[in-house]
mmCIF file of C-alpha atoms and ligand atoms in Angstrom:
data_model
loop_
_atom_site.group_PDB
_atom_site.id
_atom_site.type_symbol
_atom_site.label_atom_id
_atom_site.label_comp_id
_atom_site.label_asym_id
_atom_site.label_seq_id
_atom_site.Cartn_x
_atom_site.Cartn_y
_atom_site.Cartn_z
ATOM 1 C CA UNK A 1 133.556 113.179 94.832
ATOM 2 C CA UNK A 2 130.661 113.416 92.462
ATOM 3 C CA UNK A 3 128.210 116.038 90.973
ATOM 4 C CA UNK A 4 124.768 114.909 90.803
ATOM 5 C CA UNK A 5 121.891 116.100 89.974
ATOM 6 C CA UNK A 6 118.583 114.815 91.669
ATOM 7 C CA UNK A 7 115.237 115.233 89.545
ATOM 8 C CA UNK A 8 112.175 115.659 91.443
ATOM 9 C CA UNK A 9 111.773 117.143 95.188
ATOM 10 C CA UNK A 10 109.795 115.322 96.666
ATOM 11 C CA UNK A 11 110.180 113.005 99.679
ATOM 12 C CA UNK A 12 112.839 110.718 98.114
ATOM 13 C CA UNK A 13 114.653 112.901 95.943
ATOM 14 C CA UNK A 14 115.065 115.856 98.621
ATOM 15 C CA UNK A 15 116.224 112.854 101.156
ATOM 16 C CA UNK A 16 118.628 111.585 99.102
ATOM 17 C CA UNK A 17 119.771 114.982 98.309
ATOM 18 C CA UNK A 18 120.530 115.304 102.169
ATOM 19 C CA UNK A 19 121.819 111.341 101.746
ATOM 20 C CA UNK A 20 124.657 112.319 99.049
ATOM 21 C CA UNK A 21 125.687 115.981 100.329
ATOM 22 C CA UNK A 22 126.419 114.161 103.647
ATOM 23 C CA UNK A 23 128.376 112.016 101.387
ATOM 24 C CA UNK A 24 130.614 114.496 100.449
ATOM 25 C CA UNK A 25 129.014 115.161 96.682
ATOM 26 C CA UNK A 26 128.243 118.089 94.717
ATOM 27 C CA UNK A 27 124.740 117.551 94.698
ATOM 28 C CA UNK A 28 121.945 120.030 92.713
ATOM 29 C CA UNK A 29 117.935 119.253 93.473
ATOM 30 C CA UNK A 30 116.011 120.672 90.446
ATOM 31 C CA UNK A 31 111.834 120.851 90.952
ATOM 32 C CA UNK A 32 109.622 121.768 87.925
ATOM 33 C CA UNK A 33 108.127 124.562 90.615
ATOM 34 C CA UNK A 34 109.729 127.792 91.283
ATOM 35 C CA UNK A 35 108.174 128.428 94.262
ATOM 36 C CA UNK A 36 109.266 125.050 95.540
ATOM 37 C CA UNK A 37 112.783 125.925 94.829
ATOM 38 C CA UNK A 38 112.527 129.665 95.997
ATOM 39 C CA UNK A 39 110.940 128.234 99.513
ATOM 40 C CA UNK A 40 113.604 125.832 100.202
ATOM 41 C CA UNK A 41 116.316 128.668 99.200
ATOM 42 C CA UNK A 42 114.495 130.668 101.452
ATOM 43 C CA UNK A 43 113.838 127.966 104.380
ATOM 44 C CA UNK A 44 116.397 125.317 104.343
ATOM 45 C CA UNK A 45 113.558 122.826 104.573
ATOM 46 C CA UNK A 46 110.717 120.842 102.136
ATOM 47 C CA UNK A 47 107.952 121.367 104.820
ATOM 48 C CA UNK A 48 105.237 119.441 103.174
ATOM 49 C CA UNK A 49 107.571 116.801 102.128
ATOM 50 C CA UNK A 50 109.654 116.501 105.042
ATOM 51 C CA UNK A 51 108.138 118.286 108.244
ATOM 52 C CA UNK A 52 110.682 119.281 110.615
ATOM 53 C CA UNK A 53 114.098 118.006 108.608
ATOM 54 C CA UNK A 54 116.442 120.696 108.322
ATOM 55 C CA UNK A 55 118.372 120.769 104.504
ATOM 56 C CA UNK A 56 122.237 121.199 104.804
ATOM 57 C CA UNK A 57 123.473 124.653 103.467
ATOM 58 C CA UNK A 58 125.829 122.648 100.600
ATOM 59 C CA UNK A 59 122.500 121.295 98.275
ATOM 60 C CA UNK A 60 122.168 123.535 95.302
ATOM 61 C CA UNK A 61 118.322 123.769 94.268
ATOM 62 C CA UNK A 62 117.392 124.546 90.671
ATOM 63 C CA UNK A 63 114.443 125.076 88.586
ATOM 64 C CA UNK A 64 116.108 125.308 85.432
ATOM 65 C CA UNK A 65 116.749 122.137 84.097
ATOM 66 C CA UNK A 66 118.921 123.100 81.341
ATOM 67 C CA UNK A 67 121.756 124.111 83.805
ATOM 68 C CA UNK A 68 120.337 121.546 86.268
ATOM 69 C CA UNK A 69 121.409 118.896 84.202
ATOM 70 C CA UNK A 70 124.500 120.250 82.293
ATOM 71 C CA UNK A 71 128.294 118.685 83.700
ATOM 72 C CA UNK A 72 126.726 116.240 85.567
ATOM 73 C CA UNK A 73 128.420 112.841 86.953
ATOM 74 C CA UNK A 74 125.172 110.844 87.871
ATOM 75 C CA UNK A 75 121.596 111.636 86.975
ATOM 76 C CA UNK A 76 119.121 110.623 89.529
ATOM 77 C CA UNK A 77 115.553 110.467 88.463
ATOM 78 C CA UNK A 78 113.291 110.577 91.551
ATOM 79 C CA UNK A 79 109.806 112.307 89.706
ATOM 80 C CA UNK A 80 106.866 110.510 90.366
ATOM 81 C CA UNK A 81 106.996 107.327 88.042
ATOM 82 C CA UNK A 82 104.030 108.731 85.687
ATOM 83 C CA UNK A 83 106.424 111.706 85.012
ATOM 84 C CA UNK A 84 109.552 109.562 84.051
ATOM 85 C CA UNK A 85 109.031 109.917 80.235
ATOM 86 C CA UNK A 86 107.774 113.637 79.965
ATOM 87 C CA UNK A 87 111.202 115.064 82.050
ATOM 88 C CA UNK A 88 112.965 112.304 80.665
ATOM 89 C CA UNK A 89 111.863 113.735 76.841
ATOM 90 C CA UNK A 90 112.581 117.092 78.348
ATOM 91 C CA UNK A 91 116.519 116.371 78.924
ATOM 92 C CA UNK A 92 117.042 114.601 75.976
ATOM 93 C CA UNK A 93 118.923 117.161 74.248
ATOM 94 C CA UNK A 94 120.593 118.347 77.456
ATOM 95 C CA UNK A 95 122.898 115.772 78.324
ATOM 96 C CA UNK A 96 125.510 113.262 76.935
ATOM 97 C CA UNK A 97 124.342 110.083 75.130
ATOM 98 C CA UNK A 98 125.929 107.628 77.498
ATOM 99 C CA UNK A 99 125.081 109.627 80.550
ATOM 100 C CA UNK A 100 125.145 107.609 84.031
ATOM 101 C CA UNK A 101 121.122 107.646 85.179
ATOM 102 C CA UNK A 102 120.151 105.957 88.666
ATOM 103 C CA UNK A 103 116.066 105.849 88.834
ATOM 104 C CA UNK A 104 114.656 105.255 92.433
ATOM 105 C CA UNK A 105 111.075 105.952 91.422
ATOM 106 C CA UNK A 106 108.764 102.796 91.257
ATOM 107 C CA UNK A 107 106.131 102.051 89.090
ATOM 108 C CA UNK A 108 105.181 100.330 85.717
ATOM 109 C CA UNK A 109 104.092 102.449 82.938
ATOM 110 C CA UNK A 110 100.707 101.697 81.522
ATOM 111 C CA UNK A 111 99.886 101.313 78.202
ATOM 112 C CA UNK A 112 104.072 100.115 77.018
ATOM 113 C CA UNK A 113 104.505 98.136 80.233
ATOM 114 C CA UNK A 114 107.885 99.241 80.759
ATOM 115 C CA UNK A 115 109.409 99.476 83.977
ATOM 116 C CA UNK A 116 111.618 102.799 84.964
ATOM 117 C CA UNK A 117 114.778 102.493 83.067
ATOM 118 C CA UNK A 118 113.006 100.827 80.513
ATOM 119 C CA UNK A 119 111.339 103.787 79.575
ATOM 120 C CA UNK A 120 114.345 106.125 80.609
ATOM 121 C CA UNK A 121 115.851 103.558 77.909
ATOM 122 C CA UNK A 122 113.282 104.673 75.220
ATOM 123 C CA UNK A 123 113.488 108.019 75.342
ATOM 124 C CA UNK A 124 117.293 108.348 75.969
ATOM 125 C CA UNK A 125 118.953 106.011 73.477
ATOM 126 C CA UNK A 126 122.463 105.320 75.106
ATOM 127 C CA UNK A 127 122.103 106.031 78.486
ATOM 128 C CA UNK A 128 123.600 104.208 81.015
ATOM 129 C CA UNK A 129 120.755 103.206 83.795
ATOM 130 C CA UNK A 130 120.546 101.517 86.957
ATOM 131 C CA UNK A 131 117.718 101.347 89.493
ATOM 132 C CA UNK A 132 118.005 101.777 93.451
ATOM 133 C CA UNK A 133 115.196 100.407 95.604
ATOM 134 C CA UNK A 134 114.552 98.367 98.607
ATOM 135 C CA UNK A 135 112.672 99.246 102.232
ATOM 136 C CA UNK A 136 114.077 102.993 102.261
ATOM 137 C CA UNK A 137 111.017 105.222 103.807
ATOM 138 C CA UNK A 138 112.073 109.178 103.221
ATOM 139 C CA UNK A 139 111.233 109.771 106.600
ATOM 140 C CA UNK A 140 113.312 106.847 107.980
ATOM 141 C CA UNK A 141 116.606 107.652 105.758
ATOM 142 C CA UNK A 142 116.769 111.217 106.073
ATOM 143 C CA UNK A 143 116.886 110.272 109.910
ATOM 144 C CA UNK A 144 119.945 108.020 109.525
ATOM 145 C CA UNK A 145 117.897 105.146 110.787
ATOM 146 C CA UNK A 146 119.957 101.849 109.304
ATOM 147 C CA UNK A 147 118.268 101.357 106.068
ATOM 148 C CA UNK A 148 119.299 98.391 103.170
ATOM 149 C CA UNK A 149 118.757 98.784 99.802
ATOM 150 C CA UNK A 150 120.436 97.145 96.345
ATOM 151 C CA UNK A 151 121.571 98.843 93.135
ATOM 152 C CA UNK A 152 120.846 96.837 90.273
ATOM 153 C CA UNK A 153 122.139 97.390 86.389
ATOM 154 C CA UNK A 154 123.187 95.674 83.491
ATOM 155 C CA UNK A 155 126.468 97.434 83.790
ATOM 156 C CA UNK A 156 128.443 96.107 86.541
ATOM 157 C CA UNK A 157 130.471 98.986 86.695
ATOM 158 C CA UNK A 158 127.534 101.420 86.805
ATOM 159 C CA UNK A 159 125.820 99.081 89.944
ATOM 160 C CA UNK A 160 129.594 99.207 91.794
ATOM 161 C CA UNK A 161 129.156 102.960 90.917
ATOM 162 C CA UNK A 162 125.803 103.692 92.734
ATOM 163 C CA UNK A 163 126.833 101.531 95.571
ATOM 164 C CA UNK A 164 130.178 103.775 96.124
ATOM 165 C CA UNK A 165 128.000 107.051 95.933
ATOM 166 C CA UNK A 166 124.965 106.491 98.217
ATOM 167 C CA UNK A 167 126.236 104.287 100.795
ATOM 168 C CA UNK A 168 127.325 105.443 103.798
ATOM 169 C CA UNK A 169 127.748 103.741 107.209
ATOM 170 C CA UNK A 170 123.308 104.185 108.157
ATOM 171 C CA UNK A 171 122.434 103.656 104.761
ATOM 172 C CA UNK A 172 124.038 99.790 102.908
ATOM 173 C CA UNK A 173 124.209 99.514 99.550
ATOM 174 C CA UNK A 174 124.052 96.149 97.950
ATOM 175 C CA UNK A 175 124.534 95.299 94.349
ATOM 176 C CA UNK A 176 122.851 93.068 91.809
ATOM 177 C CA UNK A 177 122.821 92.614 87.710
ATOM 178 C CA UNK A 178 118.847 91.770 88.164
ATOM 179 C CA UNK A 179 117.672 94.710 87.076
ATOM 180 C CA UNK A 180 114.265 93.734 85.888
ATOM 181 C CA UNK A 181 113.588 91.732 89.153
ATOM 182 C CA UNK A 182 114.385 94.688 91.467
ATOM 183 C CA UNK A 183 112.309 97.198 89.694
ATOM 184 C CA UNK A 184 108.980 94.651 89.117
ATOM 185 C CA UNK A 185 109.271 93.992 92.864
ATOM 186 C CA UNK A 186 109.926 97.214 93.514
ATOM 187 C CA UNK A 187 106.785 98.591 91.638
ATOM 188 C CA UNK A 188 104.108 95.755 92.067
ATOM 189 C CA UNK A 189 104.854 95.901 95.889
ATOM 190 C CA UNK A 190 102.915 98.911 95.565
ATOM 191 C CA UNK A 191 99.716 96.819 94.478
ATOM 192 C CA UNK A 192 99.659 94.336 96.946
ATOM 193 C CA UNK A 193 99.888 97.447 99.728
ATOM 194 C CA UNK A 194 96.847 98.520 98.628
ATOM 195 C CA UNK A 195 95.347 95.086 99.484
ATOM 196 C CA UNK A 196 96.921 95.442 103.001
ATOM 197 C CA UNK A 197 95.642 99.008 103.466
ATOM 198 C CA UNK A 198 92.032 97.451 102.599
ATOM 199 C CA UNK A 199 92.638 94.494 104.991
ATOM 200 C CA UNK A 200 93.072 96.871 107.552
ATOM 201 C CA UNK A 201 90.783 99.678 106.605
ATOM 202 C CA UNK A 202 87.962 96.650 106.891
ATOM 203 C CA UNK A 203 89.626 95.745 110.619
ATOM 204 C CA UNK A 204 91.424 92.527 109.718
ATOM 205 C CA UNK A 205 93.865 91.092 111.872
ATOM 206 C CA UNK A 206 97.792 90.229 111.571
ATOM 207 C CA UNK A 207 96.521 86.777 110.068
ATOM 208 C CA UNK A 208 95.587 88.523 106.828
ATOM 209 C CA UNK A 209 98.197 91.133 106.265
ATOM 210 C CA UNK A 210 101.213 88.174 106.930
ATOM 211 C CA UNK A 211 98.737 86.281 104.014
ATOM 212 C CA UNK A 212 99.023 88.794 101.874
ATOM 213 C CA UNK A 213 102.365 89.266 102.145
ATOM 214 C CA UNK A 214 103.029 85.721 101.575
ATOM 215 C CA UNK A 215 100.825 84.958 98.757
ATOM 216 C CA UNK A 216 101.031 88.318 97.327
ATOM 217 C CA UNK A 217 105.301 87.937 97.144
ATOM 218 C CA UNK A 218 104.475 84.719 95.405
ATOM 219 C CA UNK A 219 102.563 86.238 92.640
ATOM 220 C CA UNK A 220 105.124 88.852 92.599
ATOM 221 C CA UNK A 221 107.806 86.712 92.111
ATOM 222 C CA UNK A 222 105.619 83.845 89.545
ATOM 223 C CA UNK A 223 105.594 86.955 86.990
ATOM 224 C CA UNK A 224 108.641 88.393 87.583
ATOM 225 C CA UNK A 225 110.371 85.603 86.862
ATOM 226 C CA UNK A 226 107.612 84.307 83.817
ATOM 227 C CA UNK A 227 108.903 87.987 82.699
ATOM 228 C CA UNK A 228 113.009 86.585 82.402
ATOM 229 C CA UNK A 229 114.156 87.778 86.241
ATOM 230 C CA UNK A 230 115.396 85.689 89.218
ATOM 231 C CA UNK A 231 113.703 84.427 91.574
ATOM 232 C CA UNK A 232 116.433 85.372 94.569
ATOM 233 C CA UNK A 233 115.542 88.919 94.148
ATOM 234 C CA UNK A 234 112.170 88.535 94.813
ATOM 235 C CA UNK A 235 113.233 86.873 97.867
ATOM 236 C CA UNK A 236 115.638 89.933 98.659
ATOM 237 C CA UNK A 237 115.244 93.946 99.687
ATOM 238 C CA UNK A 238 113.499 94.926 96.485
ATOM 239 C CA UNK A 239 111.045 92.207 96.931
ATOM 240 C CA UNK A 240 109.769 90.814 100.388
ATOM 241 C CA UNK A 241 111.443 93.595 101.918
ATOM 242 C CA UNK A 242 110.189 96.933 100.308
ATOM 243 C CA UNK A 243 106.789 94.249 100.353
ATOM 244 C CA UNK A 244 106.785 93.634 103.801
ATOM 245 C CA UNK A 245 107.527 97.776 104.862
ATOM 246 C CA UNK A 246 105.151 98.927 102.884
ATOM 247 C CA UNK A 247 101.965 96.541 103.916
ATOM 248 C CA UNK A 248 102.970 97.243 107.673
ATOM 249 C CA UNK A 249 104.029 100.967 107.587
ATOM 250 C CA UNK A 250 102.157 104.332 108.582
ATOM 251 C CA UNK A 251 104.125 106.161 106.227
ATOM 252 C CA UNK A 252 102.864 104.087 102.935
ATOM 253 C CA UNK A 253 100.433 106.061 101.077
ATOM 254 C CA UNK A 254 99.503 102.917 99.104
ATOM 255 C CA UNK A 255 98.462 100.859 102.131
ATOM 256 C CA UNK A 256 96.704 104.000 103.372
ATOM 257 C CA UNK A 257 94.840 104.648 100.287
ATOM 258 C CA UNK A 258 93.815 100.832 100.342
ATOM 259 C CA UNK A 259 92.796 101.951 103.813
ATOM 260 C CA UNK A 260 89.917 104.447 102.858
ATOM 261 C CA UNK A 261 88.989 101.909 100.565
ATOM 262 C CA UNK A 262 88.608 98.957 103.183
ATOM 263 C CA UNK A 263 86.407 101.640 105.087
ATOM 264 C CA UNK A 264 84.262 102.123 102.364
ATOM 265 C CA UNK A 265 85.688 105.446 100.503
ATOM 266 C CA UNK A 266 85.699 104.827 96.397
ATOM 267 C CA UNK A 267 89.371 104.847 94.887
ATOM 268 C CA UNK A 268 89.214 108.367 93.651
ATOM 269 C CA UNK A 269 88.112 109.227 97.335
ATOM 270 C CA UNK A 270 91.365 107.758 99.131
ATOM 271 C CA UNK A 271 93.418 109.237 96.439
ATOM 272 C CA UNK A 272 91.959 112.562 97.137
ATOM 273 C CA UNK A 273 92.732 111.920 101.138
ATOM 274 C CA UNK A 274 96.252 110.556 100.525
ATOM 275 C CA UNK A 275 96.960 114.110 98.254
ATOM 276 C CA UNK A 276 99.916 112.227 97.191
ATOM 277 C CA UNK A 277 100.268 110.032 93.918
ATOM 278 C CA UNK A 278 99.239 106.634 94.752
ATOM 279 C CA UNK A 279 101.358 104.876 92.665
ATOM 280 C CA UNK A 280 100.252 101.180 93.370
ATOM 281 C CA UNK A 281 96.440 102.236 91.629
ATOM 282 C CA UNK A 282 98.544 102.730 87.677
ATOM 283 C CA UNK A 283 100.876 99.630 88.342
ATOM 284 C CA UNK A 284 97.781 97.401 89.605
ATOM 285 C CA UNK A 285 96.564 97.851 85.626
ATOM 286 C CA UNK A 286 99.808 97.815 84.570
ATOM 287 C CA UNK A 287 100.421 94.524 86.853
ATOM 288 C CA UNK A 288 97.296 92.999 85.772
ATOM 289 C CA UNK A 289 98.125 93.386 81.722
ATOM 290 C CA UNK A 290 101.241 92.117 82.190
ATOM 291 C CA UNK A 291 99.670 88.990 84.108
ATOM 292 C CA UNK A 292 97.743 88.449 80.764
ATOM 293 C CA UNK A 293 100.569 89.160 78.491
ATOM 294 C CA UNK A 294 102.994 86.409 80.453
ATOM 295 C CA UNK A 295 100.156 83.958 81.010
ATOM 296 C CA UNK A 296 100.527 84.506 85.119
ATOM 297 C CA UNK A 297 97.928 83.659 87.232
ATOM 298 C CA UNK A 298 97.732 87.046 89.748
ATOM 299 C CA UNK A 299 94.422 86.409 91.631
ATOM 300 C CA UNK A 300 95.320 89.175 94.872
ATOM 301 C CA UNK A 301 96.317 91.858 91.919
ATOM 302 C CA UNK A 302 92.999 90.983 89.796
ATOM 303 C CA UNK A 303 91.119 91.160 92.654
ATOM 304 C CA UNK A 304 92.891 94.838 93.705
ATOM 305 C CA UNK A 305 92.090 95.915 90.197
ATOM 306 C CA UNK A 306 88.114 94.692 90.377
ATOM 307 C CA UNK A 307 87.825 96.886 93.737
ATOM 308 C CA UNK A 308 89.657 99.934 92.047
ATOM 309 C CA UNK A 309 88.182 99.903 88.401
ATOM 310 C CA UNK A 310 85.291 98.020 88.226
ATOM 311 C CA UNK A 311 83.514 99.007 91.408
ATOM 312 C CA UNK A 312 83.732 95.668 93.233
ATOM 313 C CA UNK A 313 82.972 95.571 96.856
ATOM 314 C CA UNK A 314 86.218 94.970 98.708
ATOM 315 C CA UNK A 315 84.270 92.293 101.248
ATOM 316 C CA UNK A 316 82.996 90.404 97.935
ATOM 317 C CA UNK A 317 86.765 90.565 96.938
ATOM 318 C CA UNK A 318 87.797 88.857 99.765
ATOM 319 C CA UNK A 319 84.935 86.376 99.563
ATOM 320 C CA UNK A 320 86.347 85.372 96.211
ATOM 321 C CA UNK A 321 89.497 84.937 96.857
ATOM 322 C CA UNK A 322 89.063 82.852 100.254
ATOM 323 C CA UNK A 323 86.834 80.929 97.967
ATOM 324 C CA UNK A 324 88.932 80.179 94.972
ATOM 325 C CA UNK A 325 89.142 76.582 94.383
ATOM 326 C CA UNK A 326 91.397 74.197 96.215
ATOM 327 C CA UNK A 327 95.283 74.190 95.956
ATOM 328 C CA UNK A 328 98.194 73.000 97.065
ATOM 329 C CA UNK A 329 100.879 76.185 98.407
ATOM 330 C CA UNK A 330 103.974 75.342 96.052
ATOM 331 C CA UNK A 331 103.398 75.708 92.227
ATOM 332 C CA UNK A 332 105.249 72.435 91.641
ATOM 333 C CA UNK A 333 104.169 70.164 94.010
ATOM 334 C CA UNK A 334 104.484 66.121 93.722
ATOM 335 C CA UNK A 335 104.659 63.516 96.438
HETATM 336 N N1 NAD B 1 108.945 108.634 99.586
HETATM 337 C C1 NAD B 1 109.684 107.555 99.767
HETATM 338 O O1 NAD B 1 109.980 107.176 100.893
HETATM 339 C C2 NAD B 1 110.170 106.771 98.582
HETATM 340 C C3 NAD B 1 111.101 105.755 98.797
HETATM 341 C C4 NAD B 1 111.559 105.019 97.716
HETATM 342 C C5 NAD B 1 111.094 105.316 96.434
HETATM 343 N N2 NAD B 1 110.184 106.303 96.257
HETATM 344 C C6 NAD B 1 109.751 106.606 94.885
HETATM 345 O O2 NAD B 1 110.264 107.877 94.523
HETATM 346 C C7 NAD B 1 109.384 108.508 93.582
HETATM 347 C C8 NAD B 1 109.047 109.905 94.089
HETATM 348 O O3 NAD B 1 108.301 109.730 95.289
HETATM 349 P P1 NAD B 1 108.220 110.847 96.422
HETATM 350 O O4 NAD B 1 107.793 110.153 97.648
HETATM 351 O O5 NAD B 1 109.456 111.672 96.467
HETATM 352 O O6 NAD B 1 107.002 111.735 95.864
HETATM 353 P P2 NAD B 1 106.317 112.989 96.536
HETATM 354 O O7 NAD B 1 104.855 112.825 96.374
HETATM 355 O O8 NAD B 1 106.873 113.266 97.878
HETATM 356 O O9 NAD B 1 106.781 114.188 95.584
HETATM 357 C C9 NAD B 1 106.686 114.138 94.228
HETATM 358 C C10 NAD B 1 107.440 115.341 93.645
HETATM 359 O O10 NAD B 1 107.444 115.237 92.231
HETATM 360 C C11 NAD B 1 107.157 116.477 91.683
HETATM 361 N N3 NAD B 1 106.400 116.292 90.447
HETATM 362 C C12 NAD B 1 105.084 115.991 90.327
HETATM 363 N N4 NAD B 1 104.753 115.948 89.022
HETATM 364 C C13 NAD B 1 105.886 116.203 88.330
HETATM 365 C C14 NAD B 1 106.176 116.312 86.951
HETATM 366 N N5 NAD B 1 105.224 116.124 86.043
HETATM 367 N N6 NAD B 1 107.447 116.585 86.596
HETATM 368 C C15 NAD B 1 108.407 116.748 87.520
HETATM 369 N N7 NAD B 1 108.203 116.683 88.845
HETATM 370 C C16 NAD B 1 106.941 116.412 89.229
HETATM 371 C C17 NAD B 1 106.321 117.237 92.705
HETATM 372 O O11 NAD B 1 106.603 118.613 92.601
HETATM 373 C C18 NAD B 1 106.797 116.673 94.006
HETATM 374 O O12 NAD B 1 107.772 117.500 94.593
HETATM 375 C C19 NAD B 1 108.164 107.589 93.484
HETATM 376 O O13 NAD B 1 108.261 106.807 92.333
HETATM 377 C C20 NAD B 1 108.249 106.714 94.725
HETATM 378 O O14 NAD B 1 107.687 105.439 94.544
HETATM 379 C C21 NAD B 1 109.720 107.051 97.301
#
């Protein structure tokens, strides 16, 4: 059995906490709030996070990261993904240079472009990293409803690793060395949820969300794999699948922050509804620069990023894009 320590209570990190203790580890859940950590000492639950789930007696909460982090096997880093780099800055003197880091946050970082353990990379010369992601609501896995996801890492023996730790016989852990492809599918997915949310916020039917889906995995996928990654993960759980959960999903805050948009709220308006970081509105930048710096044509993303920046009406958006010129569906396409 491990010890692990889980950065960030929120949703994810507090149901993986719950995940792993009913996996048998040592598992400590450190929160940069006090009072978060005093009221789930006190409670035994994250209310806000996750209404009505009871936290086992065995998880260890902490605010203190220098003993949070201190003798641990496994590092999980589940902050929100604009607070990877300051936290991961803040442990860099705490632990071991070749110290075992799973991130299951998802997002790109604007301004570097890096993706999670790229940037937990940066910071933390030497550390081992891998990245876990796939269709994996809090809500759902802290339920034990089935739930697939894949580890991916350079290190074989650090994906074969994560896979023994987190999976249990609700929750299937698969493994892959793609680790760029899981974690751009993983993040852009976000982007293209938005789009959904607006579909719906703006009453569209089941035609247009399945259309996004389709054509938005296909831009996905064209940059991911301009960017060096394969094409079969875009095609697996960290692409179509976290894709397709999070366009159809009530508990996606990026679909229903696309939502208030598609009825007509500004972006700063359905971020202020959501009261949760929407992390689709950084990557959709970050998605967009990255378009220009690979040469990718991402017309569903540039169109997301007109309607959230540059005050575009989302009905002209769609306009545009059912109005692009003609084409033919495959990229490479001969008779
Ligand atoms: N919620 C899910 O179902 C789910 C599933 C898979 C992946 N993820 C990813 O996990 C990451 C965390 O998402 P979440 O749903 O748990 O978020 P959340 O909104 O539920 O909670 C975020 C937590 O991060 C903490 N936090 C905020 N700013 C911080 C900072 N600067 N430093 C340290 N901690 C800070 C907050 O106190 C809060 O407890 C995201 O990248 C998300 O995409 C979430």
């Amino acid at each position: 059995m491990a010890r692990i320590c889980i950065l960030g209570a929120g949703s994810w990190g507090t149901a993986l906490a719950v995940l792993l203790v009913g996996n048998g580890h040592t598992v400590t859940l450190w929160s940069h709030r006090e009072e978060e950590v005093l009221a789930m000492q006190r409670t035994s639950a994250n209310e806000s996070k996750l209404p009505g789930v009871v936290l086992p007696r065995e998880i260890r909460y902490s605010s203190q990261l220098k003993e949070a982090v201190k003798n641990q096997d496994l590092l999980v880093f589940a902050v929100p993904s604009k607070a990877t780099r300051e936290t991961a800055k803040k442990i860099k003197d705490l632990i071991p240079e070749d110290q075992k880091i799973v991130s299951v946050s998802k997002g790109i970082e604007e301004g570097t472009l890096y993706s999670q353990t790229q940037i937990l990379e940066d910071v933390l010369k030497g550390a081992l990293t891998a990245a876990l992601s796939g269709p994996s609501h809090a809500e759902e896995v802290v339920r034990r409803i089935p739930t697939l996801v894949v580890a991916a890492s350079k290190s074989h023996d650090l994906a074969l690793l994560t896979q023994e730790l987190f999976m249990n016989a609700n929750f299937r852990v698969y493994i892959s060395p793609d680790l760029l492809g899981v974690e751009i599918g993983g993040s852009l997915k976000n982007v293209i949820a938005l789009a959904a949310g607006m579909s719906d916020g703006l009453g569209y039917g089941d035609n247009t969300k399945a259309a996004l889906i389709t054509r938005g995995i296909k831009e996905i996928t064209r940059l991911a794999v301009a960017m060096g990654a394969k094409e079969d993960t875009l095609a697996g759980l960290s692409g179509i699948g976290d894709l397709i959960v999070t366009c159809q999903s009530m508990h996606s805050r990026n679909r229903m922050a696309g939502y208030y948009i598609g009825q007509g709220d500004s972006a700063q308006e359905a971020m202020d509804k959501v009261k949760m970081v929407v992390e689709g509105v950084y990557s959709a930048r970050a998605a967009r620069a990255l378009g220009q710096r690979y040469g990718v044509d991402l017309p569903i993303i540039e169109q997301v990023n007109r309607v959230l920046f540059e005050q575009m009406d989302v009905r002209k958006a769609v306009l545009e894009l059912m109005g692009r010129e003609k084409k033919a569906e495959l990229d490479h396409c001969s008779w």
